[in-house]
Short mmCIF file of C-alpha atoms in Angstrom, two decimals:
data_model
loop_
_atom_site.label_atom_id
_atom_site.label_comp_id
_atom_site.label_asym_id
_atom_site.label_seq_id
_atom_site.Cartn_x
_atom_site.Cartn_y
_atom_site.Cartn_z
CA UNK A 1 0.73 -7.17 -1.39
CA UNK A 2 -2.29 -5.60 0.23
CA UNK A 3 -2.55 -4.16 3.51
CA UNK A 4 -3.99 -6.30 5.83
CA UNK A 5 -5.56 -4.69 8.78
CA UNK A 6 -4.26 -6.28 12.09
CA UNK A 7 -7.56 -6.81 14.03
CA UNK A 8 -8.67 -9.40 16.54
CA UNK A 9 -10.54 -12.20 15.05
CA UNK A 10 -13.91 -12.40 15.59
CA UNK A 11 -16.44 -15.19 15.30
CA UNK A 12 -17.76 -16.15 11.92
CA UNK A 13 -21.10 -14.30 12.06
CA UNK A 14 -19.34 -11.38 13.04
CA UNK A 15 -16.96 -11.45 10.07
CA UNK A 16 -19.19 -12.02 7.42
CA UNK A 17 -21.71 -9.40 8.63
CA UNK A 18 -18.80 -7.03 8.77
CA UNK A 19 -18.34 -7.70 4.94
CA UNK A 20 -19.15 -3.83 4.65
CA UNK A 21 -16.29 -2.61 6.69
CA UNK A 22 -13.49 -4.84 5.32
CA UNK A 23 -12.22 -2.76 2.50
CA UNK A 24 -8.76 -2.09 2.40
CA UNK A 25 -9.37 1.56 1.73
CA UNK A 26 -11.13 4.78 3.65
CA UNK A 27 -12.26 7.36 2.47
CA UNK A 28 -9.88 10.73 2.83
CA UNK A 29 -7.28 8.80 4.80
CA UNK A 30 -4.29 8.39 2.98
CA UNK A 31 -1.78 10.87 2.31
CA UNK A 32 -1.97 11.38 -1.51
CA UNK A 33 -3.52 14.10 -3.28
CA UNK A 34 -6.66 13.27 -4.44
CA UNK A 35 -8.08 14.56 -7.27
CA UNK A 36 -11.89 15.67 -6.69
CA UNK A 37 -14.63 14.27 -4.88
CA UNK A 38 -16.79 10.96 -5.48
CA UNK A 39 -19.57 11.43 -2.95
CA UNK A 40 -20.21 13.38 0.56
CA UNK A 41 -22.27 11.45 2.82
CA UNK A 42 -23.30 13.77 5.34
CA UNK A 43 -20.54 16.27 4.98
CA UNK A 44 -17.97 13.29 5.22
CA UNK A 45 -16.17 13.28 2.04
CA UNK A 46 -15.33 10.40 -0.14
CA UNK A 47 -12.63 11.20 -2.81
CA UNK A 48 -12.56 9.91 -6.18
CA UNK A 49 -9.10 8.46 -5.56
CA UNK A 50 -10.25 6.49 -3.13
CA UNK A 51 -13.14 4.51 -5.11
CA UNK A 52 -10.40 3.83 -7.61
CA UNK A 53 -8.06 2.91 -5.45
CA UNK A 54 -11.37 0.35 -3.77
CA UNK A 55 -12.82 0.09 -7.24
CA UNK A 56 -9.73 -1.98 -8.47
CA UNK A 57 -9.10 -4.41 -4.97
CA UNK A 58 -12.63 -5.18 -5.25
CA UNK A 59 -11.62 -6.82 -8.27
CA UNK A 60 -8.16 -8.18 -7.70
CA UNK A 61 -10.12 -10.12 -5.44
CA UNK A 62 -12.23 -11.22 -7.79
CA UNK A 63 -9.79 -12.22 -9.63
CA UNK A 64 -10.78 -9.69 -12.18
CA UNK A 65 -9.15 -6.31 -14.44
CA UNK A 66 -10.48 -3.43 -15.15
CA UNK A 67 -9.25 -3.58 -18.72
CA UNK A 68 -10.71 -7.08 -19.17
CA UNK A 69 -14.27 -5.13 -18.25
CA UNK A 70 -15.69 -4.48 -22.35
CA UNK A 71 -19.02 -3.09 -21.46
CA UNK A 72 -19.26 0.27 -20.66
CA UNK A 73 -22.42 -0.18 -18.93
CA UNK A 74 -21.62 -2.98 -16.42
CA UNK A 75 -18.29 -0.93 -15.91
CA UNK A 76 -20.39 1.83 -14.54
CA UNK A 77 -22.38 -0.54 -12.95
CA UNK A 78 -19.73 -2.22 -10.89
CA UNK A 79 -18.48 0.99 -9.97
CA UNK A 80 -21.38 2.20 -8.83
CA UNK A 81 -21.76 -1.28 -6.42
CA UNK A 82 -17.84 -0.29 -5.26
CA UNK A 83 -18.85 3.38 -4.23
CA UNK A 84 -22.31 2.26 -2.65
CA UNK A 85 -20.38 0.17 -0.39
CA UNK A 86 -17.90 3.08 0.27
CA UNK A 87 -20.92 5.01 1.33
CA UNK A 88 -22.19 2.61 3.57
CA UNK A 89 -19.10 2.26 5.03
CA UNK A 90 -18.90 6.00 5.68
CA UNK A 91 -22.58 5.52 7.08
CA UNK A 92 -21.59 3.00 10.10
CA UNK A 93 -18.39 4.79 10.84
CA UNK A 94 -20.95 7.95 11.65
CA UNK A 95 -23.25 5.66 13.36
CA UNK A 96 -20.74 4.10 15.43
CA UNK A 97 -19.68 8.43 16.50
CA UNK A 98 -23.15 9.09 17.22
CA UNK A 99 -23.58 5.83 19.32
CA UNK A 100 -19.91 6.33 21.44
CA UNK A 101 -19.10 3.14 19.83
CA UNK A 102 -15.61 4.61 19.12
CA UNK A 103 -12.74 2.30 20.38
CA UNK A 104 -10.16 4.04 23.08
CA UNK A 105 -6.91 4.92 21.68
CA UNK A 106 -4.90 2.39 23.68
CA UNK A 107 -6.49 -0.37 21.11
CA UNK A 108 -5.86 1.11 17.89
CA UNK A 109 -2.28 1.87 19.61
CA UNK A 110 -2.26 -2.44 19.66
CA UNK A 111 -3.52 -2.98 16.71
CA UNK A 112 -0.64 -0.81 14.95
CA UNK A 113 1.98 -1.95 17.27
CA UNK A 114 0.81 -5.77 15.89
CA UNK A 115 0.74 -4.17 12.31
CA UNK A 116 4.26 -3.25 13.05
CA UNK A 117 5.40 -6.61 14.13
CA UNK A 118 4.19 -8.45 11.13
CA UNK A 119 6.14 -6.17 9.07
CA UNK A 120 9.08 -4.95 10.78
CA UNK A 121 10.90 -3.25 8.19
CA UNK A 122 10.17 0.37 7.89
CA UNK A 123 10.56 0.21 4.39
CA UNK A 124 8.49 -2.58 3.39
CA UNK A 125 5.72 -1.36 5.68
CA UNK A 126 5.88 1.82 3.69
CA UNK A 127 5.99 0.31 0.79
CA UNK A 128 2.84 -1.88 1.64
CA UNK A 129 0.72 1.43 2.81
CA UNK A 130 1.44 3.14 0.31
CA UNK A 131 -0.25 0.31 -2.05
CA UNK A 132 -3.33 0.45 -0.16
CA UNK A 133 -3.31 4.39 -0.28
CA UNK A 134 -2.18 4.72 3.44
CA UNK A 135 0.42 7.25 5.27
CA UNK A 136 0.74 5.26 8.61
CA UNK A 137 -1.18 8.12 10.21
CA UNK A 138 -3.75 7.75 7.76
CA UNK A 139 -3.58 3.61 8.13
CA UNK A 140 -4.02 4.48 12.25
CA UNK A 141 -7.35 6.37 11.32
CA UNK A 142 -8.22 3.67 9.08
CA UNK A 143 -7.74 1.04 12.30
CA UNK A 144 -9.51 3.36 14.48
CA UNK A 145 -12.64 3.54 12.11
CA UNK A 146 -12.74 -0.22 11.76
CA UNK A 147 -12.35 -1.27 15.11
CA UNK A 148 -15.16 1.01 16.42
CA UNK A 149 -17.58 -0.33 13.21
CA UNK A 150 -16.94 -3.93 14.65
CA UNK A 151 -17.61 -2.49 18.20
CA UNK A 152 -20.62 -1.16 16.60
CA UNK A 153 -22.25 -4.26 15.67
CA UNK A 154 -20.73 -6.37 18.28
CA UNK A 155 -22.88 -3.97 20.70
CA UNK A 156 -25.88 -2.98 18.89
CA UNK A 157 -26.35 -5.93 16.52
CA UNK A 158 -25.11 -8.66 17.24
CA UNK A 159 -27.31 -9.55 20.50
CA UNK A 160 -30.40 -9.14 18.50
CA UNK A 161 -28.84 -12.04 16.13
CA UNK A 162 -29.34 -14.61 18.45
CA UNK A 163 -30.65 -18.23 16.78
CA UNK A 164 -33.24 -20.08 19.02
CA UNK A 165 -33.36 -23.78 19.21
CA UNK A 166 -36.49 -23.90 17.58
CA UNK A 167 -34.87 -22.17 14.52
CA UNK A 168 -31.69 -24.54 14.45
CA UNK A 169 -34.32 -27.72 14.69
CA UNK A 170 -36.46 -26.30 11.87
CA UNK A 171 -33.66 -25.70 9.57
CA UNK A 172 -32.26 -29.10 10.07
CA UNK A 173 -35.90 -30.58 9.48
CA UNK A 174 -36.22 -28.52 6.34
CA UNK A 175 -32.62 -29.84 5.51
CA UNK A 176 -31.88 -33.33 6.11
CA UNK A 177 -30.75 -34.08 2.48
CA UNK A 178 -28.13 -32.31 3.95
CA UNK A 179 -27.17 -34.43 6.73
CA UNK A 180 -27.66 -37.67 5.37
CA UNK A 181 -25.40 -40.11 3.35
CA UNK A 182 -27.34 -41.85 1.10
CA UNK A 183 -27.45 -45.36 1.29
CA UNK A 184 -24.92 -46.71 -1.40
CA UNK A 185 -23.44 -50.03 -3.32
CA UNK A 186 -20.58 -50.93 -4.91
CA UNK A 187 -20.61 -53.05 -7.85
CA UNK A 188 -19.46 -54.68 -11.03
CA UNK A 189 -21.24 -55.41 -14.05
CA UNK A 190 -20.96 -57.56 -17.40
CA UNK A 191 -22.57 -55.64 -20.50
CA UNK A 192 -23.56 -56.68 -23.99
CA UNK A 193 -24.21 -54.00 -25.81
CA UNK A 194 -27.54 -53.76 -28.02
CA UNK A 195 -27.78 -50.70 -30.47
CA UNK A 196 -31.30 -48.85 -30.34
CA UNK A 197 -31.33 -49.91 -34.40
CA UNK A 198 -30.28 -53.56 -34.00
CA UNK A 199 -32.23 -55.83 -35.85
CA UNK A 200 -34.19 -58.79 -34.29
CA UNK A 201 -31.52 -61.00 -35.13
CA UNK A 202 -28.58 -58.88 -33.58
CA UNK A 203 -30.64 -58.64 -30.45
CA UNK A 204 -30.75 -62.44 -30.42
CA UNK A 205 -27.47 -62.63 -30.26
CA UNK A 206 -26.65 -60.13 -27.88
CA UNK A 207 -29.26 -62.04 -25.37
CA UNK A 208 -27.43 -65.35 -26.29
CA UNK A 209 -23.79 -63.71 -25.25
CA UNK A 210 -25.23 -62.08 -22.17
CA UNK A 211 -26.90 -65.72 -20.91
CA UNK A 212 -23.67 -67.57 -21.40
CA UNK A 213 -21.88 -65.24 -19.29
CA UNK A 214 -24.48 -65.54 -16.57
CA UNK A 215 -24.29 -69.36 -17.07
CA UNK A 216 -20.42 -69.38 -16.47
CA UNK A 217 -20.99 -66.92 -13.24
CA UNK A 218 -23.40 -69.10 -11.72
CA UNK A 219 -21.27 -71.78 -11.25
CA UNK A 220 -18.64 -69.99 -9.41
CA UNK A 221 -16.80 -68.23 -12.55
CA UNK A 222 -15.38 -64.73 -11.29
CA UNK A 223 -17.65 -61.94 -12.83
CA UNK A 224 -14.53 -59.33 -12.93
CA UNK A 225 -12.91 -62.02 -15.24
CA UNK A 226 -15.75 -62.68 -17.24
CA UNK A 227 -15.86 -58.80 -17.54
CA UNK A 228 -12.58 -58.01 -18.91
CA UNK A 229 -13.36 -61.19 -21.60
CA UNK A 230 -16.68 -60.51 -22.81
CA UNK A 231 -17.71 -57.03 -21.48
CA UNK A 232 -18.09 -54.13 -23.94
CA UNK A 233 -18.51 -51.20 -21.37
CA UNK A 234 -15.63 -48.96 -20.93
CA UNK A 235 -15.08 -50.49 -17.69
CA UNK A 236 -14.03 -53.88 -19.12
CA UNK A 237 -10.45 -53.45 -18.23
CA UNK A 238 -11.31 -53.01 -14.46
CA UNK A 239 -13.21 -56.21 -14.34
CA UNK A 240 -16.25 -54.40 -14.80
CA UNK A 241 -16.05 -52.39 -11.73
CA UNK A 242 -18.38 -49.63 -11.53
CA UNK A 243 -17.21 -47.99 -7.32
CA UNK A 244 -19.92 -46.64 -5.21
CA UNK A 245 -22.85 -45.10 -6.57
CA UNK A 246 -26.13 -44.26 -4.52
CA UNK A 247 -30.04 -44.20 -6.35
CA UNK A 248 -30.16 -41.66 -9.07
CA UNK A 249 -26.96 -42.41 -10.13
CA UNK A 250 -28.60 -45.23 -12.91
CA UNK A 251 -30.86 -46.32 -15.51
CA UNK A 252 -33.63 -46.71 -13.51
CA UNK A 253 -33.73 -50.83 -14.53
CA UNK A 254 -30.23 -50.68 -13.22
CA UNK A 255 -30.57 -49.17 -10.07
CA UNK A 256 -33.53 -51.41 -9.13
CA UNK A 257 -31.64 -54.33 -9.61
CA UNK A 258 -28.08 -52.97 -8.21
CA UNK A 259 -30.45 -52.24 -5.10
CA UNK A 260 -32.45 -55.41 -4.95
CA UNK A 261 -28.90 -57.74 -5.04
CA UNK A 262 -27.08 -58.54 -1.32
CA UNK A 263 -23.23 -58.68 -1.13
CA UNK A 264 -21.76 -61.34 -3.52
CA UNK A 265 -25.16 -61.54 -5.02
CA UNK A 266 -26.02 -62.32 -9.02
CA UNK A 267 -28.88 -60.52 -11.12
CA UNK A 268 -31.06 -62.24 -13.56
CA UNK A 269 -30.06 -60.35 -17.41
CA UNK A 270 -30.92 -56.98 -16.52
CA UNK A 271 -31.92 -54.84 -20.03
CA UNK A 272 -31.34 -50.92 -19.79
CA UNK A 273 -30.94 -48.33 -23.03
CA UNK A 274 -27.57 -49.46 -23.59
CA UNK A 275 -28.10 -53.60 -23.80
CA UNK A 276 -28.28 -56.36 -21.35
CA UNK A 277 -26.04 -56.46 -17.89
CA UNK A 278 -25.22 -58.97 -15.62
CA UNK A 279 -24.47 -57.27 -12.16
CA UNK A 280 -22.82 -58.42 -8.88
CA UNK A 281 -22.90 -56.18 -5.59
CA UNK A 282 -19.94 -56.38 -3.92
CA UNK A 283 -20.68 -54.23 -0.90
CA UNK A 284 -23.30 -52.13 0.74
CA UNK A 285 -23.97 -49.20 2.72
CA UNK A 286 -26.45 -48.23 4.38
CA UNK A 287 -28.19 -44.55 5.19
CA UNK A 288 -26.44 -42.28 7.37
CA UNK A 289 -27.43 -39.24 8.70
CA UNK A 290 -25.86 -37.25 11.02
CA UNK A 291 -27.57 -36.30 13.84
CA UNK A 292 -29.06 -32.81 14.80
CA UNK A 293 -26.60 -32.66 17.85
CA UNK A 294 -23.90 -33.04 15.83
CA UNK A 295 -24.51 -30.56 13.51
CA UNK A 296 -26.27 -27.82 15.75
CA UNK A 297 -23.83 -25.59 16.22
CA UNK A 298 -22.79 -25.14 12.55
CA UNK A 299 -26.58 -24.55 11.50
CA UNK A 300 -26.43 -21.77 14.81
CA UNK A 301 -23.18 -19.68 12.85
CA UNK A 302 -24.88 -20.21 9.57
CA UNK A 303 -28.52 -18.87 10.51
CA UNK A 304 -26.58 -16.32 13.13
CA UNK A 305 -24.46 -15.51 10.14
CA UNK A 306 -27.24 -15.07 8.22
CA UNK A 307 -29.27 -13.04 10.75
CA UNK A 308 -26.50 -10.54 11.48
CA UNK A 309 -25.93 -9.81 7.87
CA UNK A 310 -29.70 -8.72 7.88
CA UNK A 311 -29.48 -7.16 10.83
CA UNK A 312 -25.70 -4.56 9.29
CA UNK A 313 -28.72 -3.95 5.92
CA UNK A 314 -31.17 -3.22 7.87
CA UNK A 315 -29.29 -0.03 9.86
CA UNK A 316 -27.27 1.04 6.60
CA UNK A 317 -31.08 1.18 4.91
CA UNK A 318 -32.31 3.16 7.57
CA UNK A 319 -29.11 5.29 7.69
CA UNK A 320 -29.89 5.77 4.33
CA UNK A 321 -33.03 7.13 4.44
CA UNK A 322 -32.24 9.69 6.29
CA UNK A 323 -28.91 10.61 5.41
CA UNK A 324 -28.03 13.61 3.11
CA UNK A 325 -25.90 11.32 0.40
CA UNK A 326 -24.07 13.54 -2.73
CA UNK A 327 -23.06 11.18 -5.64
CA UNK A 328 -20.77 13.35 -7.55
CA UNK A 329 -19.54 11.16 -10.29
CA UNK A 330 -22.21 10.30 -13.01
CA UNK A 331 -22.63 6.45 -12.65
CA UNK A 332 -25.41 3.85 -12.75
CA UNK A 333 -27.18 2.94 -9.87
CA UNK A 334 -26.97 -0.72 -8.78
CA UNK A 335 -28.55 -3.50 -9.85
#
């Protein structure tokens, strides 16, 4: 089991920006021994435990091993990402110091006492740290560093992430295939199959087979029955039904004459690539689309989402640029 870090929930913009600062692991905060150094970012100190210890819940989550990882190259590659992000994470812990973005100690003192209730047994909550690389003392620093991130960009960021109703509308103009539900019909069909080789005389009688079953629907005979007689598309057994299916979904010839029929409604023979049909629509839909009240507030998370995220890149590249960063483990740089 991982250690879960017991913080308030915040809104989804703020979570997924804070994708950055959700690692179960700090840098130089648990009570093992490490053994060397990964990277100093400014004089803070990333050990090499640590990335490993990241490295490998990176990939859990995944759903990935580290022994299932053949190439050497995209090994170093992936390891590189891992310590990257442990760098930037490093990066907005110092930026939330420099800012006074650092949360009181009567709120980290909550967040451990909730910690604590989740998982009352000392044991087990020792057990649990010491997974995700923690002492408690060190899993208190760890709280401490991620509240004051989140304070960071709940501060700083976040109000300059604000989505204007002009930018909601536009999306949603720009988007309606999302918003709409095609218009649809269900139906049934009769098929007599014609082979793209059939000879003049085996199309003959394929045409004859097809126009007797039309005959015997026209006066009243139930196409579904006529279906599982004298159908030879998979769908004979279920009378021929074929569901709900919107344009696109067909042969083109098909479609147009699925779309052209009214409820209860016969075709002419209808030929396609795979013979001659006789359809019936049973029922129809029509267009749907939601409207742009409806769905305004979940384009507003998505865009502020979107904006926010931009917004946590944009200060870690210009903490970058200026920040005195020591990679000490040969890797690749990320791709």
């Amino acid at each position: 089991m991982s250690v879960a870090c017991p913080l308030p929930a915040l809104g989804a913009a703020l979570a997924l920006a804070l994708a950055l600062a959700l690692a179960l692991v700090w840098p130089g905060l648990a009570g093992a021994a490490d053994f060397g150094l990964a990277a100093r970012v400014n004089g803070g100190e990333i050990s090499r435990e640590r990335l490993e210890r990241y490295f490998e819940e990176d990939l859990q989550e995944k759903g990935r091993l580290v022994a299932g990882i053949r190439s050497p190259e995209a090994f170093k590659s992936m390891k590189r990402k891992a310590l990257d992000e442990l760098v930037d994470r490093e990066l907005l812990w110092q930026e939330a110091e420099r800012r006074k973005r650092v949360v009181p100690q009567k709120e980290v003192d909550a967040a451990m006492a909730r910690f604590r209730a989740q998982v009352p047994d000392p044991a087990r909550r020792r057990l649990q740290l010491e997974r995700g690389g923690f002492t408690e003392q060190g899993y208190a620093e760890y709280v401490k560093h991620e509240l004051s991130i989140r304070r960071l960009v709940e501060l700083d960021l976040a109000p300059k992430a604000k989505v204007t109703p002009a930018e909601v509308h536009a999306f949603y103009e720009a988007n309606l295939d999302r918003y709409t539900q095609p218009a649809e019909v269900r139906a049934r069909h009769v098929l007599v199959k014609v082979a793209p080789e059939a000879s003049p005389e085996q199309r003959a009688e394929a045409r004859r087979r097809i126009d007797a079953v039309l005959a015997e629907a026209r006066t009243g005979a139930d196409l579904g029955a006529l279906a599982r007689r004298s159908s030879d598309d998979e769908t004979a057994s279920a009378g021929g039904e074929l569901g709900w299916f919107p344009r696109g979904r067909m042969v083109p010839a098909f479609e147009a004459a699925a779309f052209a029929l009214q409820p209860g409604q016969l075709s002419p023979v209808v030929e396609t690539p795979f013979g001659f049909h006789v359809i019936q629509v049973e029922e129809r839909r029509p267009e749907v689309r939601e409207p742009e009240s409806k769905v305004a507030d979940a384009i507003r998370g998505r865009l502020g989402e979107e904006k926010l995220q931009k917004a946590v890149q944009a200060l870690v590249a210009e903490l970058r640029a200026t920040a005195r960063i020591e990679l000490l483990i040969p890797l690749e740089a990320k791709t």
